[in-house]
Short mmCIF file of C-alpha atoms in Angstrom, two decimals:
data_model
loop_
_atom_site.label_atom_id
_atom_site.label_comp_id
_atom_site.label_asym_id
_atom_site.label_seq_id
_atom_site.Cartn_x
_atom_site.Cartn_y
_atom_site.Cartn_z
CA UNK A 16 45.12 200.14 49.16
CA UNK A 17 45.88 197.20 52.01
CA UNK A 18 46.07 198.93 55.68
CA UNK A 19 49.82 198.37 55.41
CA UNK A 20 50.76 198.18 51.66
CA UNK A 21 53.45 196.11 50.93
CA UNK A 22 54.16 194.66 54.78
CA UNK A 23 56.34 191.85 55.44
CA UNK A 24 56.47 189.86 58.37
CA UNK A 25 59.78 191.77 59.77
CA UNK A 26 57.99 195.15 58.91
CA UNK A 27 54.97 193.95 60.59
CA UNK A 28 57.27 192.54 63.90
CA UNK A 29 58.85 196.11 63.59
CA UNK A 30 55.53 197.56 63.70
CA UNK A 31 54.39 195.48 66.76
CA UNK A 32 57.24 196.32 68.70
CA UNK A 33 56.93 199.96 67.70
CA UNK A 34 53.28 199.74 68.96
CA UNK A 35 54.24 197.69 72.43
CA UNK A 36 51.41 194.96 71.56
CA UNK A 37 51.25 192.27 74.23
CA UNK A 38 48.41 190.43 72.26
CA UNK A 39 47.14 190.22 68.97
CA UNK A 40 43.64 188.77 67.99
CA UNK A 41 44.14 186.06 65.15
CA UNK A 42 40.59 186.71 63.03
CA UNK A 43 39.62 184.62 59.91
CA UNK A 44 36.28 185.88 58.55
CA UNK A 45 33.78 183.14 57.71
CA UNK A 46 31.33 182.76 55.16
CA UNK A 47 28.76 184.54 57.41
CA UNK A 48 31.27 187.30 57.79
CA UNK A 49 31.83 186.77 61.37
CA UNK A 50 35.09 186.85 63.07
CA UNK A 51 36.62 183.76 63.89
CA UNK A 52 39.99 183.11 65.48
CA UNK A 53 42.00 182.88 68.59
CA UNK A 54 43.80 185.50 70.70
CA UNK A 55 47.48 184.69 71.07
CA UNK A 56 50.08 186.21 73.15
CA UNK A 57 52.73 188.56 70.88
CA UNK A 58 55.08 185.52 72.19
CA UNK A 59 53.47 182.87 70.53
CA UNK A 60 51.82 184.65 67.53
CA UNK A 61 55.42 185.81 66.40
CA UNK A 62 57.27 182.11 67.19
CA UNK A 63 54.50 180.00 65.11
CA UNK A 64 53.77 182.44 62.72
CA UNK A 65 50.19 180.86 62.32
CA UNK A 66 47.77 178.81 63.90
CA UNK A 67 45.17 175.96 63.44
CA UNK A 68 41.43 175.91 63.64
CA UNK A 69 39.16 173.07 62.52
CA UNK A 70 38.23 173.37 59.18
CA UNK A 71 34.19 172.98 59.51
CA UNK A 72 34.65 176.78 61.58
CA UNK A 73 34.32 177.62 58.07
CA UNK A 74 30.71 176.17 56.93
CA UNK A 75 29.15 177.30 59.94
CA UNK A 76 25.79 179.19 60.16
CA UNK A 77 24.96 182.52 61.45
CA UNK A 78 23.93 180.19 64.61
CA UNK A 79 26.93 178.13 64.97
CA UNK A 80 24.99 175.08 63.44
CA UNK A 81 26.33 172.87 60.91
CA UNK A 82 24.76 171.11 57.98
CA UNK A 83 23.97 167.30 58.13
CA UNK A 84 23.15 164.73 55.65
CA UNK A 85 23.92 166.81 52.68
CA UNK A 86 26.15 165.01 49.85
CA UNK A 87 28.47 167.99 48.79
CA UNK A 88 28.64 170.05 51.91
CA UNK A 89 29.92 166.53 53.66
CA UNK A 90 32.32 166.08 50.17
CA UNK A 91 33.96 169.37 50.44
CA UNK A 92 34.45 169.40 54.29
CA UNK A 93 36.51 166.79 55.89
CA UNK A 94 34.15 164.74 58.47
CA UNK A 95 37.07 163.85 60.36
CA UNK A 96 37.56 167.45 61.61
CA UNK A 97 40.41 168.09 60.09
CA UNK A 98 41.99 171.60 60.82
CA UNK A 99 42.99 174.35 58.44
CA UNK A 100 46.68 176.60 58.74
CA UNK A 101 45.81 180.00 59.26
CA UNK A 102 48.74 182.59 58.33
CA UNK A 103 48.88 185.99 58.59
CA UNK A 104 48.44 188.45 56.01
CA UNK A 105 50.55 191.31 57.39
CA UNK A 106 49.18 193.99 55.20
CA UNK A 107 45.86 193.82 57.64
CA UNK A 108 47.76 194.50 60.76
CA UNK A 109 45.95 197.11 62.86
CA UNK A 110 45.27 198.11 66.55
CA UNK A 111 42.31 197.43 68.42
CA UNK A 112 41.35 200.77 69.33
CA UNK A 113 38.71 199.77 72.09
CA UNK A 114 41.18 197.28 73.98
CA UNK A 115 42.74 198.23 77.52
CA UNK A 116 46.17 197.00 76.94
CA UNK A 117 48.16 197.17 73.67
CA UNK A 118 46.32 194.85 71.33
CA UNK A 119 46.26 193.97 67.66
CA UNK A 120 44.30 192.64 65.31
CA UNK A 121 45.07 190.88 61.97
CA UNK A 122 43.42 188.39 59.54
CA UNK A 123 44.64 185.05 58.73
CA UNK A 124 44.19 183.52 55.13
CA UNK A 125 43.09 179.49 55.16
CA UNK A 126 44.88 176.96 54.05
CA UNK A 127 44.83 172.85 53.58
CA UNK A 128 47.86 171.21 54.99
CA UNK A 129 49.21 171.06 51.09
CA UNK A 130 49.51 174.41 51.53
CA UNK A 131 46.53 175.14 48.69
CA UNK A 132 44.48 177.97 49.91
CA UNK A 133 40.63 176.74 51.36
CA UNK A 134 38.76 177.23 48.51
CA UNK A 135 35.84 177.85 50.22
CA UNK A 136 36.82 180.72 52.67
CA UNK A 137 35.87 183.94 51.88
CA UNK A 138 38.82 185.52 51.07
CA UNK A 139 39.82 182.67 48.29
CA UNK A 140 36.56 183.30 47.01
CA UNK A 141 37.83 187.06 45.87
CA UNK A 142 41.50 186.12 45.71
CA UNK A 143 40.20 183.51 43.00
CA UNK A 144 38.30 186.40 40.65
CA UNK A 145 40.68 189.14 40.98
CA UNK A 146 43.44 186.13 39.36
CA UNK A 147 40.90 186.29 36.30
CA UNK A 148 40.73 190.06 36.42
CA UNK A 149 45.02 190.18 36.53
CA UNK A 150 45.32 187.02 33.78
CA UNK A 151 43.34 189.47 31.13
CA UNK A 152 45.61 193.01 32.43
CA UNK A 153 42.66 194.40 34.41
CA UNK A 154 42.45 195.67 37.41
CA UNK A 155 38.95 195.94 39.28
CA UNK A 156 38.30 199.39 41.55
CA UNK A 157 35.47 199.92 43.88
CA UNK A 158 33.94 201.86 46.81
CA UNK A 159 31.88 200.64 49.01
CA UNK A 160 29.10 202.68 50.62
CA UNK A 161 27.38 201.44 53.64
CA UNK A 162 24.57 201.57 55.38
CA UNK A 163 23.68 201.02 59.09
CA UNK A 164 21.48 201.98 62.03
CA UNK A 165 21.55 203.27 65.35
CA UNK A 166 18.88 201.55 67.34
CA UNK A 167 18.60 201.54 71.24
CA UNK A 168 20.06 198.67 73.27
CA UNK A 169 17.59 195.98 72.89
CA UNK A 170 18.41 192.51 74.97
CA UNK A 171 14.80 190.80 74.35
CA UNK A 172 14.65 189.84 70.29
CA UNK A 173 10.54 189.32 70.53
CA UNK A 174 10.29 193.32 70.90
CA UNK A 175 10.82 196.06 67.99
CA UNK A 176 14.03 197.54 67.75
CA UNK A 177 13.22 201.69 68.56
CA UNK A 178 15.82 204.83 67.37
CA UNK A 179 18.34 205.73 70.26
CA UNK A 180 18.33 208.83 71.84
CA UNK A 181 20.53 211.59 71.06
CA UNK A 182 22.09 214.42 72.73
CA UNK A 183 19.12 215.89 72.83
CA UNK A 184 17.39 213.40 75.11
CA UNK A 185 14.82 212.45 72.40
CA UNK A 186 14.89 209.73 70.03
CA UNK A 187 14.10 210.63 66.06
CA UNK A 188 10.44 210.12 65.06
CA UNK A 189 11.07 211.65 61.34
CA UNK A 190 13.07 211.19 58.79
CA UNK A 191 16.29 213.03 58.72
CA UNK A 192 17.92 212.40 55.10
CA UNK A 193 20.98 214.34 55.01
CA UNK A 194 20.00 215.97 58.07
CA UNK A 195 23.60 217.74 59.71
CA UNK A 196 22.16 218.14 63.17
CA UNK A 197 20.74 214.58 62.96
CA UNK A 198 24.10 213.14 62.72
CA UNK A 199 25.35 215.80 65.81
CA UNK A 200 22.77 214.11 67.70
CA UNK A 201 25.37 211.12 67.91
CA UNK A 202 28.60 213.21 67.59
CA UNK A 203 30.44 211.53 70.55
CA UNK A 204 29.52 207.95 68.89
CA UNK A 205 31.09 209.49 65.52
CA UNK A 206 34.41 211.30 66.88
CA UNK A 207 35.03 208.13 68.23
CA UNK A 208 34.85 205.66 65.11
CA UNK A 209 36.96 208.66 62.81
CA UNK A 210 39.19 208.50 65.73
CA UNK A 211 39.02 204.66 65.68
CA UNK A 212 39.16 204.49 62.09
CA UNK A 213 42.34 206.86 61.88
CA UNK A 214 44.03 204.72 64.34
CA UNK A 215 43.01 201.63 62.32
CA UNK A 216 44.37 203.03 58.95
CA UNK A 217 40.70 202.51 57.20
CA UNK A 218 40.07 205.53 54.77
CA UNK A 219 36.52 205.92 55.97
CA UNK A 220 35.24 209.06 53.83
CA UNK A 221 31.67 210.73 54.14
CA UNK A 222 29.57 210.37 56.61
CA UNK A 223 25.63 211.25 56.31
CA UNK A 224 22.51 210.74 57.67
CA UNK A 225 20.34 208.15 55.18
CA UNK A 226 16.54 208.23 55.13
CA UNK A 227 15.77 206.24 57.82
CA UNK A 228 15.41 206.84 61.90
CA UNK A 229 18.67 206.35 63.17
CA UNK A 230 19.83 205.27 59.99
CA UNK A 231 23.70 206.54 58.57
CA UNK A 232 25.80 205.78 55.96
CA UNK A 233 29.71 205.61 55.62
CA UNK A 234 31.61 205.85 52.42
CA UNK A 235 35.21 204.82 51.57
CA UNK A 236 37.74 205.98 49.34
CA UNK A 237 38.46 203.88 46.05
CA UNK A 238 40.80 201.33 45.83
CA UNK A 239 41.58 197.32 45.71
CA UNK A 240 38.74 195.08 46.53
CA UNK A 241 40.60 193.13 48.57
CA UNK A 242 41.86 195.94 50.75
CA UNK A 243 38.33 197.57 50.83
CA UNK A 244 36.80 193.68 51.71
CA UNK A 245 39.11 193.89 54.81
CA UNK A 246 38.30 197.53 55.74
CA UNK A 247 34.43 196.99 55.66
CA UNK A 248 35.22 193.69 57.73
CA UNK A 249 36.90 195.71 60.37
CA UNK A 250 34.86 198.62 60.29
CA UNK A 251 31.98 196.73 61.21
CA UNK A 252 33.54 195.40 63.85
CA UNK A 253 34.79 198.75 65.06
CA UNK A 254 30.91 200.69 64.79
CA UNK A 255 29.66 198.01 66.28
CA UNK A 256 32.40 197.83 69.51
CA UNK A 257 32.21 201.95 69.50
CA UNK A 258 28.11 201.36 69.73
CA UNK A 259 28.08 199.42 72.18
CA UNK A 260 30.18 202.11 74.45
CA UNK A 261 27.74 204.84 73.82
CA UNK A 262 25.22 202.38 75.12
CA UNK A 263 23.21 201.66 71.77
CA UNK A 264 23.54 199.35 69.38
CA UNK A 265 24.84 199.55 65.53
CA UNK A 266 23.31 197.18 63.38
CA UNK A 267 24.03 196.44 59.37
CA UNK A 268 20.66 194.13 59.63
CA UNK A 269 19.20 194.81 55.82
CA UNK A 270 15.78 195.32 57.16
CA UNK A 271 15.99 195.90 61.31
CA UNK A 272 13.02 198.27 61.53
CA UNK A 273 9.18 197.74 60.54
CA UNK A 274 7.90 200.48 58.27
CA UNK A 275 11.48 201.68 57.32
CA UNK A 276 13.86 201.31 54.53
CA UNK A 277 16.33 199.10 54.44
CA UNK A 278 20.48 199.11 54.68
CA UNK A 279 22.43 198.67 51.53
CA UNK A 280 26.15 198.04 50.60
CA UNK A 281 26.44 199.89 47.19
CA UNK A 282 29.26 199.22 45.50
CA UNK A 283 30.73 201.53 42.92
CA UNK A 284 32.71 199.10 40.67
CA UNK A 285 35.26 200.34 37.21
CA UNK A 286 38.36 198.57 35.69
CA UNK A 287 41.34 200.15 34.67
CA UNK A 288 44.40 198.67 32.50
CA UNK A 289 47.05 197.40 35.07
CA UNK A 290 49.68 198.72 32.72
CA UNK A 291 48.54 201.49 31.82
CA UNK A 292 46.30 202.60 34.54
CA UNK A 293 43.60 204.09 32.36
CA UNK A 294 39.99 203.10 32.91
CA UNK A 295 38.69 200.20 30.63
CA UNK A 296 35.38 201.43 30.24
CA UNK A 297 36.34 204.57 28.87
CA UNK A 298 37.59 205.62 24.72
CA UNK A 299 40.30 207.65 24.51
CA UNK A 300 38.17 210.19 23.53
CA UNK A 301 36.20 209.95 26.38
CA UNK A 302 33.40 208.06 25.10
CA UNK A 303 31.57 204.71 26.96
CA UNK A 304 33.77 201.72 25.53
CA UNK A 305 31.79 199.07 24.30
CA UNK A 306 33.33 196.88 27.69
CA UNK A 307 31.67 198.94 29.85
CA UNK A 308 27.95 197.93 28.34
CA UNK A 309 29.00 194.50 28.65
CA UNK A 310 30.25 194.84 32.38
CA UNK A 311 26.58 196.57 32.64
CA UNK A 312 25.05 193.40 30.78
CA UNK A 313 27.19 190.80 32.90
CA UNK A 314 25.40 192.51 36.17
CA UNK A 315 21.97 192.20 34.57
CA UNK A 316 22.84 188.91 33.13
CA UNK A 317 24.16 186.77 36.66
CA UNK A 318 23.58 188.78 39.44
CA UNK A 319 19.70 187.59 39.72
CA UNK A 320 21.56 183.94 40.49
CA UNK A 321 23.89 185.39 42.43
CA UNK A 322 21.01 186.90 44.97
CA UNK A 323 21.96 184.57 47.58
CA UNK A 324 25.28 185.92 48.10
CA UNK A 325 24.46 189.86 47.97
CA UNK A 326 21.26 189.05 49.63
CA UNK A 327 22.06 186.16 52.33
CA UNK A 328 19.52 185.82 55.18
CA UNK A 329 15.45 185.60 55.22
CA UNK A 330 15.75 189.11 56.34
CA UNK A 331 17.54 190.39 53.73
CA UNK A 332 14.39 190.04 51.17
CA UNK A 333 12.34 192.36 53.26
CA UNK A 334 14.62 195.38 52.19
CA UNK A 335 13.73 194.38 48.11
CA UNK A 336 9.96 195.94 48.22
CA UNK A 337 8.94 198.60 45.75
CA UNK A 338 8.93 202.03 46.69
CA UNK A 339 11.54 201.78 49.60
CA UNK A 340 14.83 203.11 48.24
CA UNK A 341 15.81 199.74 46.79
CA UNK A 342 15.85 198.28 43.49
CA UNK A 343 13.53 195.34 42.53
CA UNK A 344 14.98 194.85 38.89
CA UNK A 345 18.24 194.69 37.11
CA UNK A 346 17.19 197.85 34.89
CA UNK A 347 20.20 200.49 34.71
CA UNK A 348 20.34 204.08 34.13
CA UNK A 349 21.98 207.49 34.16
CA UNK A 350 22.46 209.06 37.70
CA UNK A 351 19.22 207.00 38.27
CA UNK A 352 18.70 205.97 41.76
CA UNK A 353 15.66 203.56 41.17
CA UNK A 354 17.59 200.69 39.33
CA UNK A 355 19.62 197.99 40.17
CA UNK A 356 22.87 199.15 38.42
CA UNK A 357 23.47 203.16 38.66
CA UNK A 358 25.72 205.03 35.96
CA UNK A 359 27.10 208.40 37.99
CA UNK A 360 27.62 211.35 36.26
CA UNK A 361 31.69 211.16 36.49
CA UNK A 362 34.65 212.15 34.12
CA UNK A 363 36.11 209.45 31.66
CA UNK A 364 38.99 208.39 34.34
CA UNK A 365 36.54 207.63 36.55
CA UNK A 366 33.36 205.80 34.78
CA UNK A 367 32.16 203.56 36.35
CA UNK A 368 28.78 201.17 38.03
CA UNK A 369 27.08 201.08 41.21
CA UNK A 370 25.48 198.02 42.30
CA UNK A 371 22.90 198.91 44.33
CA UNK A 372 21.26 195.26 44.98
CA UNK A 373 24.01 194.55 47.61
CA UNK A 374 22.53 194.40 51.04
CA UNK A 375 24.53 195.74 54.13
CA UNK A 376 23.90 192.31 55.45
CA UNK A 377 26.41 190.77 53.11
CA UNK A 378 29.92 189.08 53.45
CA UNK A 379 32.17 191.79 51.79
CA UNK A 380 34.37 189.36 50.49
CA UNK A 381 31.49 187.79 48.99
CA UNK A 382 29.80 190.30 47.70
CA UNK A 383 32.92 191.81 46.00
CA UNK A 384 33.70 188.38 44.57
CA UNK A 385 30.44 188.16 42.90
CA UNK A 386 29.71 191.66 41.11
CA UNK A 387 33.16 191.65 40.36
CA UNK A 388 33.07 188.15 38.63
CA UNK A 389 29.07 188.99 37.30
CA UNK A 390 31.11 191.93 35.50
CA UNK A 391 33.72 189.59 34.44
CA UNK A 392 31.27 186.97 32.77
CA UNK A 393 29.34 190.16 30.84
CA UNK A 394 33.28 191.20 29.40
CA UNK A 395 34.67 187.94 28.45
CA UNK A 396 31.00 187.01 26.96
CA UNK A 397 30.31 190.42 25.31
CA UNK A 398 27.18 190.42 26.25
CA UNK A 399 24.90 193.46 25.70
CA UNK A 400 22.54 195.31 28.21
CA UNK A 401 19.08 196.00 28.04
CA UNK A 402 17.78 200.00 27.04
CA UNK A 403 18.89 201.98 29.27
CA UNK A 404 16.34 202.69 32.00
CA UNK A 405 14.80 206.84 31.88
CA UNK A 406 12.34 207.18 34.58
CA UNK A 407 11.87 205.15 37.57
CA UNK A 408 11.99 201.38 37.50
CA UNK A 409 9.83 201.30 40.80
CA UNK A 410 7.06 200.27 38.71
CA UNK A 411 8.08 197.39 36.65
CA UNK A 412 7.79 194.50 37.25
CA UNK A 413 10.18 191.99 39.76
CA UNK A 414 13.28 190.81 38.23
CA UNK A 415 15.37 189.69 41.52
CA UNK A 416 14.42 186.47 43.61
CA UNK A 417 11.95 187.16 46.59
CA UNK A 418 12.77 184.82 48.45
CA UNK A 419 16.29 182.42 50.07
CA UNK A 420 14.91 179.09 48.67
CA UNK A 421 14.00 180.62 45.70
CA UNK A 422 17.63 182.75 45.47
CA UNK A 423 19.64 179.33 46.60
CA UNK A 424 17.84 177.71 43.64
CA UNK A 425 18.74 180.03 40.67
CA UNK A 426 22.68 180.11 42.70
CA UNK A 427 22.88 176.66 42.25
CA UNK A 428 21.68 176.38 38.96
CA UNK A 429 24.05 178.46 37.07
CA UNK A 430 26.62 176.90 36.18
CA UNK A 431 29.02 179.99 34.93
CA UNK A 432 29.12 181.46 38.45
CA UNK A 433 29.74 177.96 40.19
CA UNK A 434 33.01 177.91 37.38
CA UNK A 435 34.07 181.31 38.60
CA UNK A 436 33.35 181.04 42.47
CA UNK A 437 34.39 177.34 42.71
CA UNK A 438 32.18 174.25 43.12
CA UNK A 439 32.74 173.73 46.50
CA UNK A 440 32.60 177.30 47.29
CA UNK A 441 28.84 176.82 46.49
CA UNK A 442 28.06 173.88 47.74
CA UNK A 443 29.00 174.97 51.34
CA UNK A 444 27.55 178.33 50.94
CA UNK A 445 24.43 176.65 49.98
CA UNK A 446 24.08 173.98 52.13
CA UNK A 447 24.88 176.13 55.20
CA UNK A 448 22.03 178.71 53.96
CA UNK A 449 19.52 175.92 53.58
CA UNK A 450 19.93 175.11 56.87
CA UNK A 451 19.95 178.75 58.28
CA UNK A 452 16.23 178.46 56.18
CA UNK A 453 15.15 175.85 58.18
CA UNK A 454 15.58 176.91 61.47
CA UNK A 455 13.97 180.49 60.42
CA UNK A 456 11.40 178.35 59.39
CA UNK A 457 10.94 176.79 63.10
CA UNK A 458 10.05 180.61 64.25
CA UNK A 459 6.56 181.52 64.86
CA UNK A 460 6.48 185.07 64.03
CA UNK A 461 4.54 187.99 66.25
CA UNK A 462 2.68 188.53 62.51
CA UNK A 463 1.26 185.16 62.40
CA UNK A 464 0.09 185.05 66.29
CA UNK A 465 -1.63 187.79 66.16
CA UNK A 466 -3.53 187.41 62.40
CA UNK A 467 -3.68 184.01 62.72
CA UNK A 468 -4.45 183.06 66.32
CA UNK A 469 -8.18 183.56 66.25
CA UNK A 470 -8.98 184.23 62.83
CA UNK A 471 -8.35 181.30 61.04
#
């Protein structure tokens, strides 16, 4: 479900005036997942009924750099600057629960001046492979379940991030899986984003405390990825704003902490008929269809290439280490929490996958985009998954990339998910993590000064 299913633009002016907005911010999410945009009076917003930003706001990196001297980043954006027409998509109207004055917010689809959408931009990516999933009479579910941390307010990046402190005046030192009065520690933080979140119209779910200091987890209900892409987009907006006004910081870093485990976005993913609305990977009977072993194979199959996405930063690779609550291989298994691709215990309506390779670091539109269209390749191909994993898969051997070069290597190489995502989709995405590479790469690390200074 969107925020506002079904909104027009005259609902959506309704609704402002209902609401007494004066502004609204204009956000387009780009391929790092950050907001982009402008803030527009309710004036002007509602007489241009869009805006323009340059089109290279798009193929930025995480630090506002853009790529140079690379042949199909420079052929798919414009070098003259061009801009891009950003409209409205009125089914994401919401307030902006932390503003002082009557505020909205609202997210803008891309596109070029022939009024194509911008292939490239995030949402396209998923609009793109949910118009495969609707030309065969599917429809793709999912659920998203994220991880975050709490970490004290840290304004120097050269020292450790540390657990805040809690009601109690002490910060955690354990871990607190599942812990109740762990998460009262922060209940003022937490009324406030359900509050938020109500106001905001984004069917967060459960709440609990994950295995890490500080570390949480939020789950939302089932529904349309591209509803549930914009709901994770705002909601990490929203922790991060509430955070911030409890005087600590919420981070979806994969890996923020040394010595504990890392943040995930699992994704529980099924497909139901869009006629019919019965679940695709289920017999009538109630038996596993054949298409649901193939979804299961297309996951094992692509999703190694398609690390880079799910997996997008240097940091990201630090959460994939044995023996830290996430997977290392592409195994799957029954209610098995060890392997890349999880089969719950669940009812025939609602059979389904969870991808637990997904880092909370990841674009949701992105991320989406990709298991969704990994799942679509195992279908169409009928392709059939390895033994099912019994036991843990903690001790097999590596089956994911290790590394970003090595990740941006096997993305670029296959050829299927470049036909799915788009070419120039890829290229951009690529080209911008390259560079995001080599400036990591310019970083002397605290590690290296202090093994290396002396000893070597």
């Amino acid at each position: 479900m969107s925020i506002h299913e079904n909104f027009s633009y005259t609902d959506m002016d309704l609704w402002l005036n209902e609401k007494r907005v004066t502004e609204i911010e204009c956000l387009v999410p780009d391929l790092t997942g950050v907001a982009r945009g402008k803030i527009l009076p309710r004036g002007k917003f509602t007489q241009e009924r869009g805006m323009r930003i340059p089109e290279a706001v798009l193929g930025m990196t995480v630090t506002g750099n853009y790529p140079t001297d690379d042949g199909p980043y420079d052929r798919a954006i414009s070098s003259t600057d061009r801009d891009m027409i950003l409209k409205a998509d009125p089914t994401t109207i919401t307030m902006v629960p932390w503003a002082t004055d009557p505020t909205a917010q609202v997210i803008h689809d891309c596109f070029f001046s022939d009024g194509m959408l911008v292939d490239f931009a995030p949402r396209s990516v998923l609009r793109k492979v949910l118009k495969l999933y609707a030309d065969k009479g599917w429809k793709p579910v999912v659920a998203p379940e994220l991880e975050f941390y709490l970490t004290a307010k840290n304004t120097d990046p050269d020292l450790p991030l540390k657990p805040p402190v809690g009601r109690s005046g002490r910060a955690e030192t354990s871990r607190q899986v599942y812990s109740i009065d762990a998460v009262n520690e922060f209940d003022p933080l937490f009324e406030d984003i359900y509050d938020y979140c109500e106001l905001m119209n984004l069917d967060v779910d459960t709440l609990i405390h994950e295995i890490g200091a500080g570390q949480m987890e939020i789950n939302f209900l089932h529904g349309d990825p591209l509803g549930l892409a914009d709901k994770v987009f705002f909601f990490k907006r929203t922790l991060r704003e509430a955070a911030l006004k409890h005087d600590m910081y919420a981070t979806f870093m994969a890996k923020p902490m040394m010595g504990e485990p890392g943040s995930a976005m699992h994704v529980h993913q099924s497909v139901v008929d869009a006629k019919t609305g019965l679940n695709i990977f289920s017999n009538l009977d109630g038996s596993a269809a054949p298409i649901f072993k193939h979804y299961i194979a297309g996951l094992q199959r692509y999703m190694p290439a398609a690390m880079a996405i799910v997996a997008p930063y240097v940091n990201s690779y630090r959460r994939i280490v044995r023996h830290t609550a996430a997977p290392i291989n592409i195994q799957w298994g029954l209610d098995n929490r060890t392997v890349g691709f999880r089969v719950p215990e669940s009812g025939a309506q609602d059979r389904r996958v969870e991808n637990r390779i997904i880092g909370a670091d990841a674009n949701p539109y992105l991320a989406l985009a990709v298991t969704l269209a990994c799942g679509y390749l195992g279908m169409t191909e009928q392709l059939e998954p390895t033994p099912i994993m019994v036991g843990s898969a903690y001790d097999l051997k590596f089956e994911l990339p290790q590394g970003l070069p090595e990740a941006l290597q096997a993305l670029r190489a296959e050829t299927k998910l470049r036909s799915v995502l788009g070419e120039r989709f890829i290229d951009v995405y690529c080209a911008i993590k390259d560079l995001e590479h080599q400036e990591f790469m310019t970083v002397i690390s605290p590690w290296e000064r202090e093994h290396l200074l002396l000893h070597v």
